[in-house]
PDB file of C-alpha atoms in Angstrom:
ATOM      1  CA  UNK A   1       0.000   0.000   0.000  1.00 42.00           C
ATOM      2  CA  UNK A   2       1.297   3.186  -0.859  1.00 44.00           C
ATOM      3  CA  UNK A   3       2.135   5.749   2.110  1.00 57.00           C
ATOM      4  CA  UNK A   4      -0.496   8.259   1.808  1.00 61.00           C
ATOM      5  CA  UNK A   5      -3.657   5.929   2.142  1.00 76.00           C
ATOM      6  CA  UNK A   6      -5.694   5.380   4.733  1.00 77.00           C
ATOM      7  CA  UNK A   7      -3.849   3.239   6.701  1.00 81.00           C
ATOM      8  CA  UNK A   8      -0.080   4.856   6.151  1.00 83.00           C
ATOM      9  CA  UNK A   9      -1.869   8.141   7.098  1.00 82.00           C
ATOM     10  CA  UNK A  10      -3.771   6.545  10.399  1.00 86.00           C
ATOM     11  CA  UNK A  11      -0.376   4.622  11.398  1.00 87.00           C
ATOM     12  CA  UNK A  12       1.619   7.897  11.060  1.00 87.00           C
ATOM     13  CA  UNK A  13      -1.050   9.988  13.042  1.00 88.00           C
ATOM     14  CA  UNK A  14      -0.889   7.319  15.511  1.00 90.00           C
ATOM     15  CA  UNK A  15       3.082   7.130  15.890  1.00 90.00           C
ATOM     16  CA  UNK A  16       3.461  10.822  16.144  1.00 89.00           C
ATOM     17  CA  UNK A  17       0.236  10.972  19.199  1.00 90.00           C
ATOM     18  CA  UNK A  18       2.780   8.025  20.828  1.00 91.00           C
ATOM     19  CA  UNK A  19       5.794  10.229  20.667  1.00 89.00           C
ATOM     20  CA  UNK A  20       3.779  13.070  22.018  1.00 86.00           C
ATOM     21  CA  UNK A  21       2.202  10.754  25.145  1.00 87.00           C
ATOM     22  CA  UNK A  22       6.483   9.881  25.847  1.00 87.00           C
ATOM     23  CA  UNK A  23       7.540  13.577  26.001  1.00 82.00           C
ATOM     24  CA  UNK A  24       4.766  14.577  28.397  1.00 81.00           C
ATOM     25  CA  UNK A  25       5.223  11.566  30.414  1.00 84.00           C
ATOM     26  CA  UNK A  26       9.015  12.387  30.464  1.00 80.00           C
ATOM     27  CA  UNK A  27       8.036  16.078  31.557  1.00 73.00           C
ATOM     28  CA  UNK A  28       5.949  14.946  34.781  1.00 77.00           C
ATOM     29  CA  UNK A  29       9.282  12.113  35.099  1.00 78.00           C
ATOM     30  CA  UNK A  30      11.630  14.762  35.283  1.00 70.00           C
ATOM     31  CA  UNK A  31       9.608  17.218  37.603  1.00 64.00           C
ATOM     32  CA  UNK A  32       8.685  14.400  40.020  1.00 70.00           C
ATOM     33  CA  UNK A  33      12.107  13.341  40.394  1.00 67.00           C
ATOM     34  CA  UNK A  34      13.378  16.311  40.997  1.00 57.00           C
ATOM     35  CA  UNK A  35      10.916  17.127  43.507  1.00 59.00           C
ATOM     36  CA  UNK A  36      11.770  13.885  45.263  1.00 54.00           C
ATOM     37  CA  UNK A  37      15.548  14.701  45.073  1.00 48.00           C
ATOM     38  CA  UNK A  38      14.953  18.038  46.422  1.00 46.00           C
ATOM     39  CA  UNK A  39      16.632  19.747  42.909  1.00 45.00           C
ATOM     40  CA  UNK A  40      13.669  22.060  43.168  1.00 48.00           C
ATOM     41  CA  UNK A  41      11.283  22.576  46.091  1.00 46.00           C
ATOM     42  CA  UNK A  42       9.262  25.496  44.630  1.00 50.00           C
ATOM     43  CA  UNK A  43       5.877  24.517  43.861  1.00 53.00           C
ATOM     44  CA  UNK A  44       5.041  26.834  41.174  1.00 57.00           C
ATOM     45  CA  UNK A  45       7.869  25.306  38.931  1.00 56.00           C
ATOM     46  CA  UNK A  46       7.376  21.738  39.591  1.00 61.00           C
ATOM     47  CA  UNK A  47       3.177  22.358  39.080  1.00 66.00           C
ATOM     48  CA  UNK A  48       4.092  24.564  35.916  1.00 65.00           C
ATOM     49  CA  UNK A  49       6.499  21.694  34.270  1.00 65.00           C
ATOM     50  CA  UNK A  50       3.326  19.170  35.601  1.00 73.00           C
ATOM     51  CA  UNK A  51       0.913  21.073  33.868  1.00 77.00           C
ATOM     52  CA  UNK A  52       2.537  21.131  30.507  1.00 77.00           C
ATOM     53  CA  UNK A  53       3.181  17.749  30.921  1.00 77.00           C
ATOM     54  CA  UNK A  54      -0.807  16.572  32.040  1.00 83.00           C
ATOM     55  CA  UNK A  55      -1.870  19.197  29.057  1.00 85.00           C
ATOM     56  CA  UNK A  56       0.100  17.265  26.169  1.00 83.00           C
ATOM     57  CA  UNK A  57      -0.606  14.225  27.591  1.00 86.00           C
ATOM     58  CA  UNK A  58      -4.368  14.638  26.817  1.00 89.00           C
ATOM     59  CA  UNK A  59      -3.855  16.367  23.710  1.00 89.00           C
ATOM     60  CA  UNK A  60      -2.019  13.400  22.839  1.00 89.00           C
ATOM     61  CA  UNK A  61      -4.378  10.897  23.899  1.00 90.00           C
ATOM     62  CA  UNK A  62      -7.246  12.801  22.083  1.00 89.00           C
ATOM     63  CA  UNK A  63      -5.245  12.381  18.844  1.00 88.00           C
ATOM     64  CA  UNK A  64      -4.222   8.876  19.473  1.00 89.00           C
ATOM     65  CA  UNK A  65      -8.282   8.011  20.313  1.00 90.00           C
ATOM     66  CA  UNK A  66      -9.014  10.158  17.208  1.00 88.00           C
ATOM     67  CA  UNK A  67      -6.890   8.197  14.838  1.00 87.00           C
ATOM     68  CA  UNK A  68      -7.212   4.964  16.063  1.00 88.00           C
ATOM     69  CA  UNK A  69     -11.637   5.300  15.796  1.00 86.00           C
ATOM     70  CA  UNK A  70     -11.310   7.775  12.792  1.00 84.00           C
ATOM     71  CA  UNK A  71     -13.284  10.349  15.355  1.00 85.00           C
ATOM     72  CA  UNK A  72     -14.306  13.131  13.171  1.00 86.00           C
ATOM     73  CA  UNK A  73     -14.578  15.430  16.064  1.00 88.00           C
ATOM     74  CA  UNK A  74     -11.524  14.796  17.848  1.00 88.00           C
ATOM     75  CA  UNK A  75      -9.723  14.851  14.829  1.00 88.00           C
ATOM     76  CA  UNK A  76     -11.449  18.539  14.394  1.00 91.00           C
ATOM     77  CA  UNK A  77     -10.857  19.613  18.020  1.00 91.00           C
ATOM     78  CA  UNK A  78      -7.363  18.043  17.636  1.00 90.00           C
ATOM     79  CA  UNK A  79      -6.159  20.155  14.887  1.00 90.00           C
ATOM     80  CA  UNK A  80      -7.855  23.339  16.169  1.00 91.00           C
ATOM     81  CA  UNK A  81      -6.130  22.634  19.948  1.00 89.00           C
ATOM     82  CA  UNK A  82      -2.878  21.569  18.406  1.00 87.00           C
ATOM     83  CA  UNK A  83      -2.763  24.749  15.540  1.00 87.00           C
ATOM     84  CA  UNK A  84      -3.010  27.131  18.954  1.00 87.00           C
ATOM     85  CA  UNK A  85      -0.422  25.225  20.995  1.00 84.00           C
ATOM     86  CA  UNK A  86       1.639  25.992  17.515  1.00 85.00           C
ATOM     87  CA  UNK A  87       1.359  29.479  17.405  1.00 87.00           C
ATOM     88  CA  UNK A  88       1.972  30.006  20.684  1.00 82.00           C
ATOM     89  CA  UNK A  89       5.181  27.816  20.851  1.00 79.00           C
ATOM     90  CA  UNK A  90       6.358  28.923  17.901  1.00 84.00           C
ATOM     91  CA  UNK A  91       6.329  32.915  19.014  1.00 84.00           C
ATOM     92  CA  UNK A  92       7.347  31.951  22.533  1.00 79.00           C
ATOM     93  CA  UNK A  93      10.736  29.882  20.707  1.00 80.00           C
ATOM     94  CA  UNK A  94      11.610  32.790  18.566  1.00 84.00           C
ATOM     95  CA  UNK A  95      11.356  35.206  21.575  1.00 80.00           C
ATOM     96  CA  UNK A  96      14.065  32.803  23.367  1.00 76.00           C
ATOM     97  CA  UNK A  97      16.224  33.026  20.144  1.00 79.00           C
ATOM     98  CA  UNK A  98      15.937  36.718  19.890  1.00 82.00           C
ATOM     99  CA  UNK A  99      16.518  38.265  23.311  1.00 77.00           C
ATOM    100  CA  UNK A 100      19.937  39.667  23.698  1.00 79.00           C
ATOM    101  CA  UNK A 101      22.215  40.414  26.771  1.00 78.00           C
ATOM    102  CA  UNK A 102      20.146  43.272  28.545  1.00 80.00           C
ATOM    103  CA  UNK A 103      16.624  41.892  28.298  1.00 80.00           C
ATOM    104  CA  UNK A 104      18.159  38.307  29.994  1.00 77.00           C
ATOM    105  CA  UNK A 105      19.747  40.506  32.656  1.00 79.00           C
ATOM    106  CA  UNK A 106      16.400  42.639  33.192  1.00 80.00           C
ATOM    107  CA  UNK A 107      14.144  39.613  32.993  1.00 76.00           C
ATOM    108  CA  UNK A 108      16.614  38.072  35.688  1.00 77.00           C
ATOM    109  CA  UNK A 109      16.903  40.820  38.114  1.00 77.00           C
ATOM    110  CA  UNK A 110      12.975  41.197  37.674  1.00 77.00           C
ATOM    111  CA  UNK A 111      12.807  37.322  38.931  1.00 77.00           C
ATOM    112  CA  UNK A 112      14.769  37.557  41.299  1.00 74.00           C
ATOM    113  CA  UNK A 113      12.988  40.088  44.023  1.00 74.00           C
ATOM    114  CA  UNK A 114       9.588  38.150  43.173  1.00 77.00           C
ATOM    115  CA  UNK A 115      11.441  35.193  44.458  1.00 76.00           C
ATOM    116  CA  UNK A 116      10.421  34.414  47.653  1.00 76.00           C
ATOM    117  CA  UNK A 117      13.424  34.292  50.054  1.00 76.00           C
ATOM    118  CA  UNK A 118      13.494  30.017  50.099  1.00 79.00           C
ATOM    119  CA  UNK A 119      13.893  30.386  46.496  1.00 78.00           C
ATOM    120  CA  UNK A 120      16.473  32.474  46.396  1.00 77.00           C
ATOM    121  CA  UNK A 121      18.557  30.847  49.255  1.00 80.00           C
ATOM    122  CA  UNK A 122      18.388  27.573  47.187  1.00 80.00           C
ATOM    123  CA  UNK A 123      19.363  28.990  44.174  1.00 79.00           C
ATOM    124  CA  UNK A 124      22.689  30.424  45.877  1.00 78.00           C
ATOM    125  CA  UNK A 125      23.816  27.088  47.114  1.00 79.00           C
ATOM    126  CA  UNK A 126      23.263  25.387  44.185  1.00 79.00           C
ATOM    127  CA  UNK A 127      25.388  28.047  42.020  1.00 80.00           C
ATOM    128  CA  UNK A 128      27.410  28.321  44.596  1.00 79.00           C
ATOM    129  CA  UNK A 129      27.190  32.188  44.660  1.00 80.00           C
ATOM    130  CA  UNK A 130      26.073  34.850  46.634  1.00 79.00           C
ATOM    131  CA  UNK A 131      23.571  37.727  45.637  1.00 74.00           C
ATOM    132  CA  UNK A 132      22.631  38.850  42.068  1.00 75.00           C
ATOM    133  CA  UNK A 133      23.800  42.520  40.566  1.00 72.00           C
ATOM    134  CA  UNK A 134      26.252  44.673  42.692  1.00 66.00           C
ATOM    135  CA  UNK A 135      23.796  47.418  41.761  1.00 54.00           C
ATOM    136  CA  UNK A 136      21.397  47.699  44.480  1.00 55.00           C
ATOM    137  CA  UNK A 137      22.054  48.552  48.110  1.00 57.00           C
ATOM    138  CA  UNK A 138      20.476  45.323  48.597  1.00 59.00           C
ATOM    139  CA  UNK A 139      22.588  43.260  47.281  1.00 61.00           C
ATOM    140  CA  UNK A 140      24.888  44.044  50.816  1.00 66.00           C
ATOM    141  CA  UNK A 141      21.435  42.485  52.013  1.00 66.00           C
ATOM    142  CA  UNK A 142      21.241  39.076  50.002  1.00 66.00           C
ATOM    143  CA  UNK A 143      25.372  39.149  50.538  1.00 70.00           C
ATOM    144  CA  UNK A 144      25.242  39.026  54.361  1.00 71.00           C
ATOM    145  CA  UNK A 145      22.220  36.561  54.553  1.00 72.00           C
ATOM    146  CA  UNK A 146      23.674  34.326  52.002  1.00 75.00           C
ATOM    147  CA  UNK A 147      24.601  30.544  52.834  1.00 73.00           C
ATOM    148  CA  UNK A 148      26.297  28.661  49.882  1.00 74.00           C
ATOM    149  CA  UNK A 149      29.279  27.292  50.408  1.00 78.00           C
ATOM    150  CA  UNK A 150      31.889  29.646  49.086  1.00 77.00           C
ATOM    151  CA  UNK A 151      30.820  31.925  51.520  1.00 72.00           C
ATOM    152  CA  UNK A 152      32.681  29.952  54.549  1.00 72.00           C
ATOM    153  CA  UNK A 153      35.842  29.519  52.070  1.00 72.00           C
ATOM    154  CA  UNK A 154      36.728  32.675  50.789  1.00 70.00           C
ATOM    155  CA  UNK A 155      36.299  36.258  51.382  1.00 67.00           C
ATOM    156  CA  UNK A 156      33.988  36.653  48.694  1.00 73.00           C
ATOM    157  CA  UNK A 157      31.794  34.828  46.239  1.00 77.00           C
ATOM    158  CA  UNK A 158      30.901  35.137  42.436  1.00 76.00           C
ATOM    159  CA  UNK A 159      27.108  37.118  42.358  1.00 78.00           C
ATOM    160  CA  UNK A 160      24.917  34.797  40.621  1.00 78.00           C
ATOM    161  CA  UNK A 161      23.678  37.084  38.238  1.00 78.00           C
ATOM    162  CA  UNK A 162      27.086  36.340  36.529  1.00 79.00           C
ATOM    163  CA  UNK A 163      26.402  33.145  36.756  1.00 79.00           C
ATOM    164  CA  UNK A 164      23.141  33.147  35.479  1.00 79.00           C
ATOM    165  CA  UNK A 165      23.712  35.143  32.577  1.00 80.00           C
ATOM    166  CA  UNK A 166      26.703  32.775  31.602  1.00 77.00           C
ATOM    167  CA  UNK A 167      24.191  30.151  31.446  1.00 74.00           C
ATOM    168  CA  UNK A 168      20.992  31.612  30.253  1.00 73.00           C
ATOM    169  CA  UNK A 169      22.475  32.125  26.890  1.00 75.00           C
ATOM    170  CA  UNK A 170      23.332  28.752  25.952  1.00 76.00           C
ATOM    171  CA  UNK A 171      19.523  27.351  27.929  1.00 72.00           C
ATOM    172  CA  UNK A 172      17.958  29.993  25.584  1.00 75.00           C
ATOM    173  CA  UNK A 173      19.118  28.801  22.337  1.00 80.00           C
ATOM    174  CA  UNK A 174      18.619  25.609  23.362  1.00 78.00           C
ATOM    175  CA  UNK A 175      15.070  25.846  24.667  1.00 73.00           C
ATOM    176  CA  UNK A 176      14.203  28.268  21.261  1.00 77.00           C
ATOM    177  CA  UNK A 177      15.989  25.820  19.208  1.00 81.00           C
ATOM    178  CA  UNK A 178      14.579  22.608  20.443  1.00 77.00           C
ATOM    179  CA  UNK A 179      11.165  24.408  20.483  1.00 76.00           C
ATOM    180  CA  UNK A 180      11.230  26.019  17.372  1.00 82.00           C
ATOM    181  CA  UNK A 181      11.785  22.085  16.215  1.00 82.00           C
ATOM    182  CA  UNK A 182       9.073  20.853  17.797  1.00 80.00           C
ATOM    183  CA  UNK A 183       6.781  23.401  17.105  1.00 81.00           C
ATOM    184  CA  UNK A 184       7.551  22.509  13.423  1.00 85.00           C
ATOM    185  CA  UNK A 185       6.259  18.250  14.043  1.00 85.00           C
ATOM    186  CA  UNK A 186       2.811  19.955  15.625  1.00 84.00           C
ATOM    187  CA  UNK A 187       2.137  21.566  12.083  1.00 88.00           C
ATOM    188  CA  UNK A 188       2.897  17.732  10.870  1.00 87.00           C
ATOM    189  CA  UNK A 189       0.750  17.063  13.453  1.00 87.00           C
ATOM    190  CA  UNK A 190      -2.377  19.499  11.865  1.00 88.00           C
ATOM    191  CA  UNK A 191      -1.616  18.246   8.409  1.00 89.00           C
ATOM    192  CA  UNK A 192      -2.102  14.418   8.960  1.00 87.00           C
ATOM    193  CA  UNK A 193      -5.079  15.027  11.308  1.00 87.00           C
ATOM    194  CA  UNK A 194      -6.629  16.785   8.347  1.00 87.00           C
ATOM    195  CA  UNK A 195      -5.358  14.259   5.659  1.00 86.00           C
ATOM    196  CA  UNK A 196      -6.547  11.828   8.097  1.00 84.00           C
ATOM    197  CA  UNK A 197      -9.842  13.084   8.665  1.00 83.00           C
ATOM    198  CA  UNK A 198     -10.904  13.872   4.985  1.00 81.00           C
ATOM    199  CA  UNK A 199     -10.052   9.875   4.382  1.00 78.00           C
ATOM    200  CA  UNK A 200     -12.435   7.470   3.881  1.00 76.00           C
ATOM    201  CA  UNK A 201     -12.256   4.310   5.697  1.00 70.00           C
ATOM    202  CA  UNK A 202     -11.986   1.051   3.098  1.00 70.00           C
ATOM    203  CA  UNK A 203     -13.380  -1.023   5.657  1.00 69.00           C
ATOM    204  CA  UNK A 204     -16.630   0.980   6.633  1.00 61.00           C
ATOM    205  CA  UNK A 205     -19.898   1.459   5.139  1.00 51.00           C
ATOM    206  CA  UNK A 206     -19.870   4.063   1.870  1.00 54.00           C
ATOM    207  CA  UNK A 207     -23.009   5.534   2.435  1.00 53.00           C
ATOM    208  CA  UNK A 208     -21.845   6.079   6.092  1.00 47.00           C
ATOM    209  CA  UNK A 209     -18.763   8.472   5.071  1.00 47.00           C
ATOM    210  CA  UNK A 210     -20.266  11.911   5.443  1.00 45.00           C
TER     211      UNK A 210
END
């Protein structure tokens, strides 16, 4: 059978909805364990990374159901859920690729004091650093309360907006790049739903195909 029937096009839908169900599984995975490790206590990251996990985990589920019953109306809620998801991923990815120096050290130092102070302490010992931007009088502040380790070796410790910054860069393009990819498989995603769903079954009554 060529690829591009019925069945190549239902198999394909099917594999992709199976990748999908893997990645979001891997998301909650990752934010469990690290919860359970104690990488990350804060609950609004582990319930964000959850969330988008648990949300492409039904998408993907709807699309695998859709596919595997020929559901005309998941298939059409499918595409219309999965087009948004696109858009919006796609515009978030290309913001990551395109902010520069400055915006990544304003959108830090904006984080930062939101952070409660739990947050904040845990992020200093696991950078090993101590405060974020010698540019505040309270950085003396976050310097004098601060617990990480270098604190009790030397003198003085690295701020961790340096640190931060050094990293962000690289996690940017990586999270824009690796976005920007996947964003790309969800169109793929649109076009065999809609292939899919404009198919007619061999095996199921003509007159039935509406």
């Amino acid at each position: 059978m060529v690829c591009g029937g019925f069945a190549c096009s239902k198999n394909a839908l099917c594999a992709l909805n199976v990748v999908y169900m893997l990645v979001s599984l891997l998301l909650i995975g990752v934010a469990a364990w690290g919860k359970g490790l104690g990488l990350v206590s804060s609950i609004h990251i582990i319930g964000g990374v959850i969330a988008v996990g648990v949300f492409l985990l039904l998408i993907a589920v709807a699309g695998l159901v859709g596919a595997v019953n020929h559901h005309q109306v998941l298939l059409f809620f499918y595409m219309i859920i999965l087009g948004l998801v696109f858009i919006f991923q796609f515009v978030i990815s290309c913001s990551c690729l395109a902010i520069n120096r400055s915006k990544q050290t304003d959108v830090i130092n904006a984080s930062w004091w939101v952070m409660s102070n739990k947050t904040r302490d845990e992020l200093e010992r696991s950078f090993d650093c101590c405060g974020l931007f010698n540019l505040t009088t309270l950085y003396q502040q976050d310097y004098d309360f601060c617990t990480a380790i270098c604190k009790s070796q030397s003198r003085t410790c690295q701020m961790c907006g340096e640190k931060f910054l050094k990293h962000s860069d690289e996690a940017l393009k990586i999270l824009g790049g690796v976005g920007l990819f996947f964003s790309f498989t969800e169109i793929l995603g649109v076009w065999l739903a809609m292939r899919f769903r404009n198919q007619k079954d061999p095996r199921a009554n003509p007159s039935a195909f509406l």
